[in-house]
Amino acid sequence: MATRIGMVSLGCSKNQVDAEKMLYKLKKSGFEIIEDAGLAEIVIINTCGFIQSAKEEAIETILEFCTLKKEGRIKKVVITGCLSERYREEVRELIPEADAVIGIGCNEDIVDVINSVIVGEVVERFPDKEKLSMEGGRLISTLPFFAYLKIAEGCDNRCSYCAIPLIRGKFRSRKIEDIIEEAKWLADNGVKEINLIAQDTTRYGEDLYGKPELPKLLRELCKIDGFRWIRILYCYPDRITDELLDVIASEEKIVKYIDLPIQHVNKEILSKMNRRGDKDSLRALIEKIRRKIPNIILRTTLITGFPTETEEQYTELAEFVKDIRFNRLGCFAYSEEEGTPAASMTPQIDEDVRNRRAEQIMEIQGVISEQANAEMNGKIVEAVVEGFDRWAECYFGRTAADAPDIDGKIFFSSEDKLAMGQFVNVRIEDTMDYDLIGTVVK
């Protein structure tokens, strides 16, 4: 009987793709992959180590499965991902009961790691992080009609608050032909929506081709039959070009949605973050985007409480949010990360102040979203069916304006039975927080 393997993947969609590639290798080697990790014999925990809350979640998850191991309900615990890559010695010291602690460069050898722990070996391997492969098969773990497509790994932006370059290494793009081959495989397997991901998608191709080639990649992806929605995530403001905007505007399959993490608008804070621009340049960029693509959905992320941020600088950010009226927004309190330049800046802002400022930004955005949703009443929108909510007795899904996992939902009733992955037209009749409510129309 095949050994049962369970995977718990934490953190971002990029980490999830890594997990899918490991699962594919394991399944191909004859292991049984099960969804409920608590029922597995061996559990792989693919950790996130980006910010403090993610690290805490990872440690709690690891300890939970180590308890199951102690109780005899599972046999082995394997730790990989960003936490073990970044804190290899600390993880081993804190959790000696783990059977394997490996770096992300070892994911390619996950089958050998599992075979080693099965025979009782304790594995600790940390090869070069840049050996993490972006190629190979995947065992899709998302809903079957959508998938993430990683186009690059690592980052060269060196934002002063961010540990990603320490964890993931330098920016490196995949070849266009390799991405297209994987995209065709996804389409052939029923995927109708792909979400392009990288630490900075707009930098794609610079290292391979000497210039950014995201527009070219997008045109090639749009030629593939089967895709209905192509979405771009993680766009760096400085690299939003006219060519990229023209491609988004002209290609029907590309959803009119840009994920544009600006982080802040005060020039001094942005400079300390090692990011370029200021309030005026960001405003000009956003105005250009909206001019070129009138129905664009703009999503952003912000950081409050960055070291030295004054109340006046925070207020400048809050007023910008009120004025610009982003369609989607997430705001996070600054997390002090060891080894980053920002961690040694002074003064560090009190944690309560960081959190209060983040909460206030989200309150502002909540009002903006409520007003925007109210304006949707009576309109008909296209939505993809994600499932049926038995408690609410209605279907739920997303519109093109909502990225999976991070944005809102749409709940709707239908006279006809609907299938997961089906696209339907829904008339909006009500709203609920960040979500829409409606009825399918024929």
JSON list of C-alpha atoms in Angstrom, two decimals, residues 201-374:
[
{"chain": "A", "resi": 201, "resn": "THR", "atom": "CA", "xyz": [5.52, 40.52, -12.83]},
{"chain": "A", "resi": 202, "resn": "THR", "atom": "CA", "xyz": [6.30, 43.79, -14.61]},
{"chain": "A", "resi": 203, "resn": "ARG", "atom": "CA", "xyz": [10.02, 43.00, -14.45]},
{"chain": "A", "resi": 204, "resn": "TYR", "atom": "CA", "xyz": [9.46, 39.76, -16.36]},
{"chain": "A", "resi": 205, "resn": "GLY", "atom": "CA", "xyz": [12.07, 39.05, -19.00]},
{"chain": "A", "resi": 206, "resn": "GLU", "atom": "CA", "xyz": [14.61, 41.74, -18.08]},
{"chain": "A", "resi": 207, "resn": "ASP", "atom": "CA", "xyz": [17.20, 39.18, -17.02]},
{"chain": "A", "resi": 208, "resn": "LEU", "atom": "CA", "xyz": [16.69, 36.88, -20.02]},
{"chain": "A", "resi": 209, "resn": "TYR", "atom": "CA", "xyz": [15.93, 39.24, -22.87]},
{"chain": "A", "resi": 210, "resn": "GLY", "atom": "CA", "xyz": [17.51, 42.52, -21.78]},
{"chain": "A", "resi": 211, "resn": "LYS", "atom": "CA", "xyz": [14.17, 44.29, -21.49]},
{"chain": "A", "resi": 212, "resn": "PRO", "atom": "CA", "xyz": [10.77, 43.67, -19.86]},
{"chain": "A", "resi": 213, "resn": "GLU", "atom": "CA", "xyz": [8.72, 41.27, -21.99]},
{"chain": "A", "resi": 214, "resn": "LEU", "atom": "CA", "xyz": [5.45, 41.01, -20.08]},
{"chain": "A", "resi": 215, "resn": "PRO", "atom": "CA", "xyz": [3.47, 42.57, -22.97]},
{"chain": "A", "resi": 216, "resn": "LYS", "atom": "CA", "xyz": [4.88, 40.00, -25.40]},
{"chain": "A", "resi": 217, "resn": "LEU", "atom": "CA", "xyz": [4.15, 37.16, -22.98]},
{"chain": "A", "resi": 218, "resn": "LEU", "atom": "CA", "xyz": [0.57, 38.37, -22.55]},
{"chain": "A", "resi": 219, "resn": "ARG", "atom": "CA", "xyz": [-0.04, 38.47, -26.29]},
{"chain": "A", "resi": 220, "resn": "GLU", "atom": "CA", "xyz": [1.19, 34.89, -26.61]},
{"chain": "A", "resi": 221, "resn": "LEU", "atom": "CA", "xyz": [-0.99, 33.72, -23.71]},
{"chain": "A", "resi": 222, "resn": "CYS", "atom": "CA", "xyz": [-4.04, 35.35, -25.30]},
{"chain": "A", "resi": 223, "resn": "LYS", "atom": "CA", "xyz": [-3.59, 33.12, -28.36]},
{"chain": "A", "resi": 224, "resn": "ILE", "atom": "CA", "xyz": [-4.25, 29.98, -26.31]},
{"chain": "A", "resi": 225, "resn": "ASP", "atom": "CA", "xyz": [-7.73, 28.54, -26.72]},
{"chain": "A", "resi": 226, "resn": "GLY", "atom": "CA", "xyz": [-9.61, 27.78, -23.53]},
{"chain": "A", "resi": 227, "resn": "PHE", "atom": "CA", "xyz": [-8.71, 30.76, -21.37]},
{"chain": "A", "resi": 228, "resn": "ARG", "atom": "CA", "xyz": [-11.52, 33.15, -20.51]},
{"chain": "A", "resi": 229, "resn": "TRP", "atom": "CA", "xyz": [-9.74, 35.38, -17.98]},
{"chain": "A", "resi": 230, "resn": "ILE", "atom": "CA", "xyz": [-6.04, 36.24, -17.77]},
{"chain": "A", "resi": 231, "resn": "ARG", "atom": "CA", "xyz": [-5.14, 38.30, -14.70]},
{"chain": "A", "resi": 232, "resn": "ILE", "atom": "CA", "xyz": [-1.88, 40.06, -13.79]},
{"chain": "A", "resi": 233, "resn": "LEU", "atom": "CA", "xyz": [-0.84, 40.30, -10.14]},
{"chain": "A", "resi": 234, "resn": "TYR", "atom": "CA", "xyz": [2.09, 42.01, -8.37]},
{"chain": "A", "resi": 235, "resn": "CYS", "atom": "CA", "xyz": [2.77, 44.90, -10.77]},
{"chain": "A", "resi": 236, "resn": "TYR", "atom": "CA", "xyz": [5.49, 47.34, -9.69]},
{"chain": "A", "resi": 237, "resn": "PRO", "atom": "CA", "xyz": [4.36, 50.98, -10.24]},
{"chain": "A", "resi": 238, "resn": "ASP", "atom": "CA", "xyz": [7.64, 52.10, -11.85]},
{"chain": "A", "resi": 239, "resn": "ARG", "atom": "CA", "xyz": [7.35, 49.46, -14.56]},
{"chain": "A", "resi": 240, "resn": "ILE", "atom": "CA", "xyz": [3.80, 50.10, -15.75]},
{"chain": "A", "resi": 241, "resn": "THR", "atom": "CA", "xyz": [4.51, 51.07, -19.36]},
{"chain": "A", "resi": 242, "resn": "ASP", "atom": "CA", "xyz": [2.26, 52.43, -22.09]},
{"chain": "A", "resi": 243, "resn": "GLU", "atom": "CA", "xyz": [2.87, 49.22, -24.02]},
{"chain": "A", "resi": 244, "resn": "LEU", "atom": "CA", "xyz": [1.64, 47.10, -21.11]},
{"chain": "A", "resi": 245, "resn": "LEU", "atom": "CA", "xyz": [-1.46, 49.26, -20.67]},
{"chain": "A", "resi": 246, "resn": "ASP", "atom": "CA", "xyz": [-2.22, 49.08, -24.39]},
{"chain": "A", "resi": 247, "resn": "VAL", "atom": "CA", "xyz": [-2.04, 45.27, -24.31]},
{"chain": "A", "resi": 248, "resn": "ILE", "atom": "CA", "xyz": [-4.35, 45.08, -21.27]},
{"chain": "A", "resi": 249, "resn": "ALA", "atom": "CA", "xyz": [-6.79, 47.48, -22.93]},
{"chain": "A", "resi": 250, "resn": "SER", "atom": "CA", "xyz": [-6.82, 45.74, -26.33]},
{"chain": "A", "resi": 251, "resn": "GLU", "atom": "CA", "xyz": [-6.78, 42.03, -25.42]},
{"chain": "A", "resi": 252, "resn": "GLU", "atom": "CA", "xyz": [-10.26, 40.74, -24.62]},
{"chain": "A", "resi": 253, "resn": "LYS", "atom": "CA", "xyz": [-9.05, 37.83, -22.48]},
{"chain": "A", "resi": 254, "resn": "ILE", "atom": "CA", "xyz": [-7.03, 40.03, -20.14]},
{"chain": "A", "resi": 255, "resn": "VAL", "atom": "CA", "xyz": [-9.30, 41.14, -17.31]},
{"chain": "A", "resi": 256, "resn": "LYS", "atom": "CA", "xyz": [-9.26, 44.87, -16.71]},
{"chain": "A", "resi": 257, "resn": "TYR", "atom": "CA", "xyz": [-7.62, 44.51, -13.32]},
{"chain": "A", "resi": 258, "resn": "ILE", "atom": "CA", "xyz": [-4.19, 45.66, -12.14]},
{"chain": "A", "resi": 259, "resn": "ASP", "atom": "CA", "xyz": [-2.66, 44.74, -8.80]},
{"chain": "A", "resi": 260, "resn": "LEU", "atom": "CA", "xyz": [-0.45, 47.76, -8.05]},
{"chain": "A", "resi": 261, "resn": "PRO", "atom": "CA", "xyz": [1.16, 47.59, -4.59]},
{"chain": "A", "resi": 262, "resn": "ILE", "atom": "CA", "xyz": [2.21, 51.20, -3.88]},
{"chain": "A", "resi": 263, "resn": "GLN", "atom": "CA", "xyz": [2.93, 50.67, -0.13]},
{"chain": "A", "resi": 264, "resn": "HIS", "atom": "CA", "xyz": [2.94, 54.43, 0.66]},
{"chain": "A", "resi": 265, "resn": "VAL", "atom": "CA", "xyz": [2.73, 57.85, -1.01]},
{"chain": "A", "resi": 266, "resn": "ASN", "atom": "CA", "xyz": [4.97, 60.08, 1.10]},
{"chain": "A", "resi": 267, "resn": "LYS", "atom": "CA", "xyz": [8.22, 60.74, -0.78]},
{"chain": "A", "resi": 268, "resn": "GLU", "atom": "CA", "xyz": [10.45, 60.50, 2.29]},
{"chain": "A", "resi": 269, "resn": "ILE", "atom": "CA", "xyz": [8.90, 57.23, 3.45]},
{"chain": "A", "resi": 270, "resn": "LEU", "atom": "CA", "xyz": [9.05, 55.75, -0.06]},
{"chain": "A", "resi": 271, "resn": "SER", "atom": "CA", "xyz": [12.72, 56.71, -0.27]},
{"chain": "A", "resi": 272, "resn": "LYS", "atom": "CA", "xyz": [13.44, 54.98, 3.05]},
{"chain": "A", "resi": 273, "resn": "MET", "atom": "CA", "xyz": [11.54, 51.96, 1.71]},
{"chain": "A", "resi": 274, "resn": "ASN", "atom": "CA", "xyz": [13.97, 52.03, -1.25]},
{"chain": "A", "resi": 275, "resn": "ARG", "atom": "CA", "xyz": [11.05, 52.68, -3.56]},
{"chain": "A", "resi": 276, "resn": "ARG", "atom": "CA", "xyz": [10.80, 55.49, -6.07]},
{"chain": "A", "resi": 277, "resn": "GLY", "atom": "CA", "xyz": [8.08, 58.03, -6.67]},
{"chain": "A", "resi": 278, "resn": "ASP", "atom": "CA", "xyz": [5.82, 60.18, -4.57]},
{"chain": "A", "resi": 279, "resn": "LYS", "atom": "CA", "xyz": [2.20, 61.20, -4.23]},
{"chain": "A", "resi": 280, "resn": "ASP", "atom": "CA", "xyz": [2.21, 63.24, -7.45]},
{"chain": "A", "resi": 281, "resn": "SER", "atom": "CA", "xyz": [3.89, 60.59, -9.61]},
{"chain": "A", "resi": 282, "resn": "LEU", "atom": "CA", "xyz": [1.58, 57.88, -8.28]},
{"chain": "A", "resi": 283, "resn": "ARG", "atom": "CA", "xyz": [-1.46, 60.06, -8.90]},
{"chain": "A", "resi": 284, "resn": "ALA", "atom": "CA", "xyz": [-0.28, 60.72, -12.46]},
{"chain": "A", "resi": 285, "resn": "LEU", "atom": "CA", "xyz": [0.25, 57.00, -13.07]},
{"chain": "A", "resi": 286, "resn": "ILE", "atom": "CA", "xyz": [-3.20, 56.10, -11.75]},
{"chain": "A", "resi": 287, "resn": "GLU", "atom": "CA", "xyz": [-4.83, 58.82, -13.83]},
{"chain": "A", "resi": 288, "resn": "LYS", "atom": "CA", "xyz": [-3.06, 57.49, -16.93]},
{"chain": "A", "resi": 289, "resn": "ILE", "atom": "CA", "xyz": [-4.13, 53.92, -16.20]},
{"chain": "A", "resi": 290, "resn": "ARG", "atom": "CA", "xyz": [-7.75, 54.99, -15.77]},
{"chain": "A", "resi": 291, "resn": "ARG", "atom": "CA", "xyz": [-7.60, 57.11, -18.89]},
{"chain": "A", "resi": 292, "resn": "LYS", "atom": "CA", "xyz": [-6.23, 54.29, -21.05]},
{"chain": "A", "resi": 293, "resn": "ILE", "atom": "CA", "xyz": [-8.45, 51.59, -19.49]},
{"chain": "A", "resi": 294, "resn": "PRO", "atom": "CA", "xyz": [-11.66, 53.34, -18.34]},
{"chain": "A", "resi": 295, "resn": "ASN", "atom": "CA", "xyz": [-13.19, 50.31, -16.57]},
{"chain": "A", "resi": 296, "resn": "ILE", "atom": "CA", "xyz": [-10.00, 49.20, -14.85]},
{"chain": "A", "resi": 297, "resn": "ILE", "atom": "CA", "xyz": [-10.17, 47.66, -11.37]},
{"chain": "A", "resi": 298, "resn": "LEU", "atom": "CA", "xyz": [-7.20, 48.89, -9.33]},
{"chain": "A", "resi": 299, "resn": "ARG", "atom": "CA", "xyz": [-5.99, 46.93, -6.32]},
{"chain": "A", "resi": 300, "resn": "THR", "atom": "CA", "xyz": [-3.23, 48.10, -4.01]},
{"chain": "A", "resi": 301, "resn": "THR", "atom": "CA", "xyz": [-1.51, 47.23, -0.75]},
{"chain": "A", "resi": 302, "resn": "LEU", "atom": "CA", "xyz": [-0.20, 49.68, 1.83]},
{"chain": "A", "resi": 303, "resn": "ILE", "atom": "CA", "xyz": [2.07, 49.62, 4.87]},
{"chain": "A", "resi": 304, "resn": "THR", "atom": "CA", "xyz": [1.44, 51.78, 7.92]},
{"chain": "A", "resi": 305, "resn": "GLY", "atom": "CA", "xyz": [3.85, 52.40, 10.77]},
{"chain": "A", "resi": 306, "resn": "PHE", "atom": "CA", "xyz": [7.03, 52.12, 8.72]},
{"chain": "A", "resi": 307, "resn": "PRO", "atom": "CA", "xyz": [10.01, 53.36, 10.79]},
{"chain": "A", "resi": 308, "resn": "THR", "atom": "CA", "xyz": [10.01, 57.16, 11.23]},
{"chain": "A", "resi": 309, "resn": "GLU", "atom": "CA", "xyz": [6.45, 57.53, 9.82]},
{"chain": "A", "resi": 310, "resn": "THR", "atom": "CA", "xyz": [4.97, 60.63, 11.42]},
{"chain": "A", "resi": 311, "resn": "GLU", "atom": "CA", "xyz": [1.29, 61.31, 12.01]},
{"chain": "A", "resi": 312, "resn": "GLU", "atom": "CA", "xyz": [1.46, 63.86, 9.18]},
{"chain": "A", "resi": 313, "resn": "GLN", "atom": "CA", "xyz": [2.94, 61.32, 6.76]},
{"chain": "A", "resi": 314, "resn": "TYR", "atom": "CA", "xyz": [0.29, 58.79, 7.74]},
{"chain": "A", "resi": 315, "resn": "THR", "atom": "CA", "xyz": [-2.42, 61.41, 7.20]},
{"chain": "A", "resi": 316, "resn": "GLU", "atom": "CA", "xyz": [-1.01, 62.08, 3.73]},
{"chain": "A", "resi": 317, "resn": "LEU", "atom": "CA", "xyz": [-1.46, 58.39, 2.95]},
{"chain": "A", "resi": 318, "resn": "ALA", "atom": "CA", "xyz": [-5.00, 58.32, 4.37]},
{"chain": "A", "resi": 319, "resn": "GLU", "atom": "CA", "xyz": [-6.04, 61.38, 2.36]},
{"chain": "A", "resi": 320, "resn": "PHE", "atom": "CA", "xyz": [-4.62, 59.80, -0.80]},
{"chain": "A", "resi": 321, "resn": "VAL", "atom": "CA", "xyz": [-6.74, 56.68, -0.21]},
{"chain": "A", "resi": 322, "resn": "LYS", "atom": "CA", "xyz": [-9.85, 58.81, 0.24]},
{"chain": "A", "resi": 323, "resn": "ASP", "atom": "CA", "xyz": [-9.10, 60.78, -2.91]},
{"chain": "A", "resi": 324, "resn": "ILE", "atom": "CA", "xyz": [-8.01, 57.99, -5.29]},
{"chain": "A", "resi": 325, "resn": "ARG", "atom": "CA", "xyz": [-10.74, 55.53, -4.26]},
{"chain": "A", "resi": 326, "resn": "PHE", "atom": "CA", "xyz": [-9.03, 52.27, -5.11]},
{"chain": "A", "resi": 327, "resn": "ASN", "atom": "CA", "xyz": [-11.42, 49.46, -6.05]},
{"chain": "A", "resi": 328, "resn": "ARG", "atom": "CA", "xyz": [-9.58, 46.96, -3.86]},
{"chain": "A", "resi": 329, "resn": "LEU", "atom": "CA", "xyz": [-7.14, 47.64, -1.03]},
{"chain": "A", "resi": 330, "resn": "GLY", "atom": "CA", "xyz": [-5.29, 45.80, 1.70]},
{"chain": "A", "resi": 331, "resn": "CYS", "atom": "CA", "xyz": [-3.38, 47.59, 4.44]},
{"chain": "A", "resi": 332, "resn": "PHE", "atom": "CA", "xyz": [-0.85, 45.98, 6.75]},
{"chain": "A", "resi": 333, "resn": "ALA", "atom": "CA", "xyz": [0.95, 47.21, 9.83]},
{"chain": "A", "resi": 334, "resn": "TYR", "atom": "CA", "xyz": [4.71, 47.28, 9.29]},
{"chain": "A", "resi": 335, "resn": "SER", "atom": "CA", "xyz": [6.45, 44.08, 10.40]},
{"chain": "A", "resi": 336, "resn": "GLU", "atom": "CA", "xyz": [10.05, 44.42, 11.61]},
{"chain": "A", "resi": 337, "resn": "GLU", "atom": "CA", "xyz": [12.04, 41.73, 9.81]},
{"chain": "A", "resi": 338, "resn": "GLU", "atom": "CA", "xyz": [15.51, 40.65, 10.90]},
{"chain": "A", "resi": 339, "resn": "GLY", "atom": "CA", "xyz": [18.23, 41.22, 8.35]},
{"chain": "A", "resi": 340, "resn": "THR", "atom": "CA", "xyz": [16.40, 43.97, 6.47]},
{"chain": "A", "resi": 341, "resn": "PRO", "atom": "CA", "xyz": [17.66, 47.59, 6.39]},
{"chain": "A", "resi": 342, "resn": "ALA", "atom": "CA", "xyz": [14.36, 48.88, 7.81]},
{"chain": "A", "resi": 343, "resn": "ALA", "atom": "CA", "xyz": [14.80, 46.81, 10.97]},
{"chain": "A", "resi": 344, "resn": "SER", "atom": "CA", "xyz": [17.74, 48.98, 12.02]},
{"chain": "A", "resi": 345, "resn": "MET", "atom": "CA", "xyz": [16.05, 52.31, 11.26]},
{"chain": "A", "resi": 346, "resn": "THR", "atom": "CA", "xyz": [15.05, 54.56, 14.13]},
{"chain": "A", "resi": 347, "resn": "PRO", "atom": "CA", "xyz": [12.67, 55.36, 15.52]},
{"chain": "A", "resi": 348, "resn": "GLN", "atom": "CA", "xyz": [10.60, 52.21, 15.14]},
{"chain": "A", "resi": 349, "resn": "ILE", "atom": "CA", "xyz": [6.89, 53.04, 15.47]},
{"chain": "A", "resi": 350, "resn": "ASP", "atom": "CA", "xyz": [4.97, 51.64, 18.43]},
{"chain": "A", "resi": 351, "resn": "GLU", "atom": "CA", "xyz": [3.11, 48.48, 17.42]},
{"chain": "A", "resi": 352, "resn": "ASP", "atom": "CA", "xyz": [-0.23, 49.78, 18.67]},
{"chain": "A", "resi": 353, "resn": "VAL", "atom": "CA", "xyz": [0.21, 52.88, 16.51]},
{"chain": "A", "resi": 354, "resn": "ARG", "atom": "CA", "xyz": [1.08, 50.76, 13.46]},
{"chain": "A", "resi": 355, "resn": "ASN", "atom": "CA", "xyz": [-2.05, 48.65, 13.95]},
{"chain": "A", "resi": 356, "resn": "ARG", "atom": "CA", "xyz": [-4.30, 51.63, 14.66]},
{"chain": "A", "resi": 357, "resn": "ARG", "atom": "CA", "xyz": [-3.21, 53.34, 11.46]},
{"chain": "A", "resi": 358, "resn": "ALA", "atom": "CA", "xyz": [-3.77, 50.17, 9.42]},
{"chain": "A", "resi": 359, "resn": "GLU", "atom": "CA", "xyz": [-7.24, 49.72, 10.90]},
{"chain": "A", "resi": 360, "resn": "GLN", "atom": "CA", "xyz": [-8.13, 53.33, 10.12]},
{"chain": "A", "resi": 361, "resn": "ILE", "atom": "CA", "xyz": [-7.06, 52.92, 6.50]},
{"chain": "A", "resi": 362, "resn": "MET", "atom": "CA", "xyz": [-9.24, 49.81, 6.21]},
{"chain": "A", "resi": 363, "resn": "GLU", "atom": "CA", "xyz": [-12.17, 51.69, 7.73]},
{"chain": "A", "resi": 364, "resn": "ILE", "atom": "CA", "xyz": [-11.76, 54.37, 5.05]},
{"chain": "A", "resi": 365, "resn": "GLN", "atom": "CA", "xyz": [-11.62, 51.69, 2.36]},
{"chain": "A", "resi": 366, "resn": "GLY", "atom": "CA", "xyz": [-14.66, 49.97, 3.84]},
{"chain": "A", "resi": 367, "resn": "VAL", "atom": "CA", "xyz": [-16.74, 53.10, 3.24]},
{"chain": "A", "resi": 368, "resn": "ILE", "atom": "CA", "xyz": [-15.37, 53.44, -0.31]},
{"chain": "A", "resi": 369, "resn": "SER", "atom": "CA", "xyz": [-16.16, 49.80, -1.09]},
{"chain": "A", "resi": 370, "resn": "GLU", "atom": "CA", "xyz": [-19.66, 50.07, 0.38]},
{"chain": "A", "resi": 371, "resn": "GLN", "atom": "CA", "xyz": [-20.40, 53.10, -1.80]},
{"chain": "A", "resi": 372, "resn": "ALA", "atom": "CA", "xyz": [-18.95, 51.45, -4.90]},
{"chain": "A", "resi": 373, "resn": "ASN", "atom": "CA", "xyz": [-20.94, 48.26, -4.32]},
{"chain": "A", "resi": 374, "resn": "ALA", "atom": "CA", "xyz": [-24.14, 50.26, -3.86]}
]
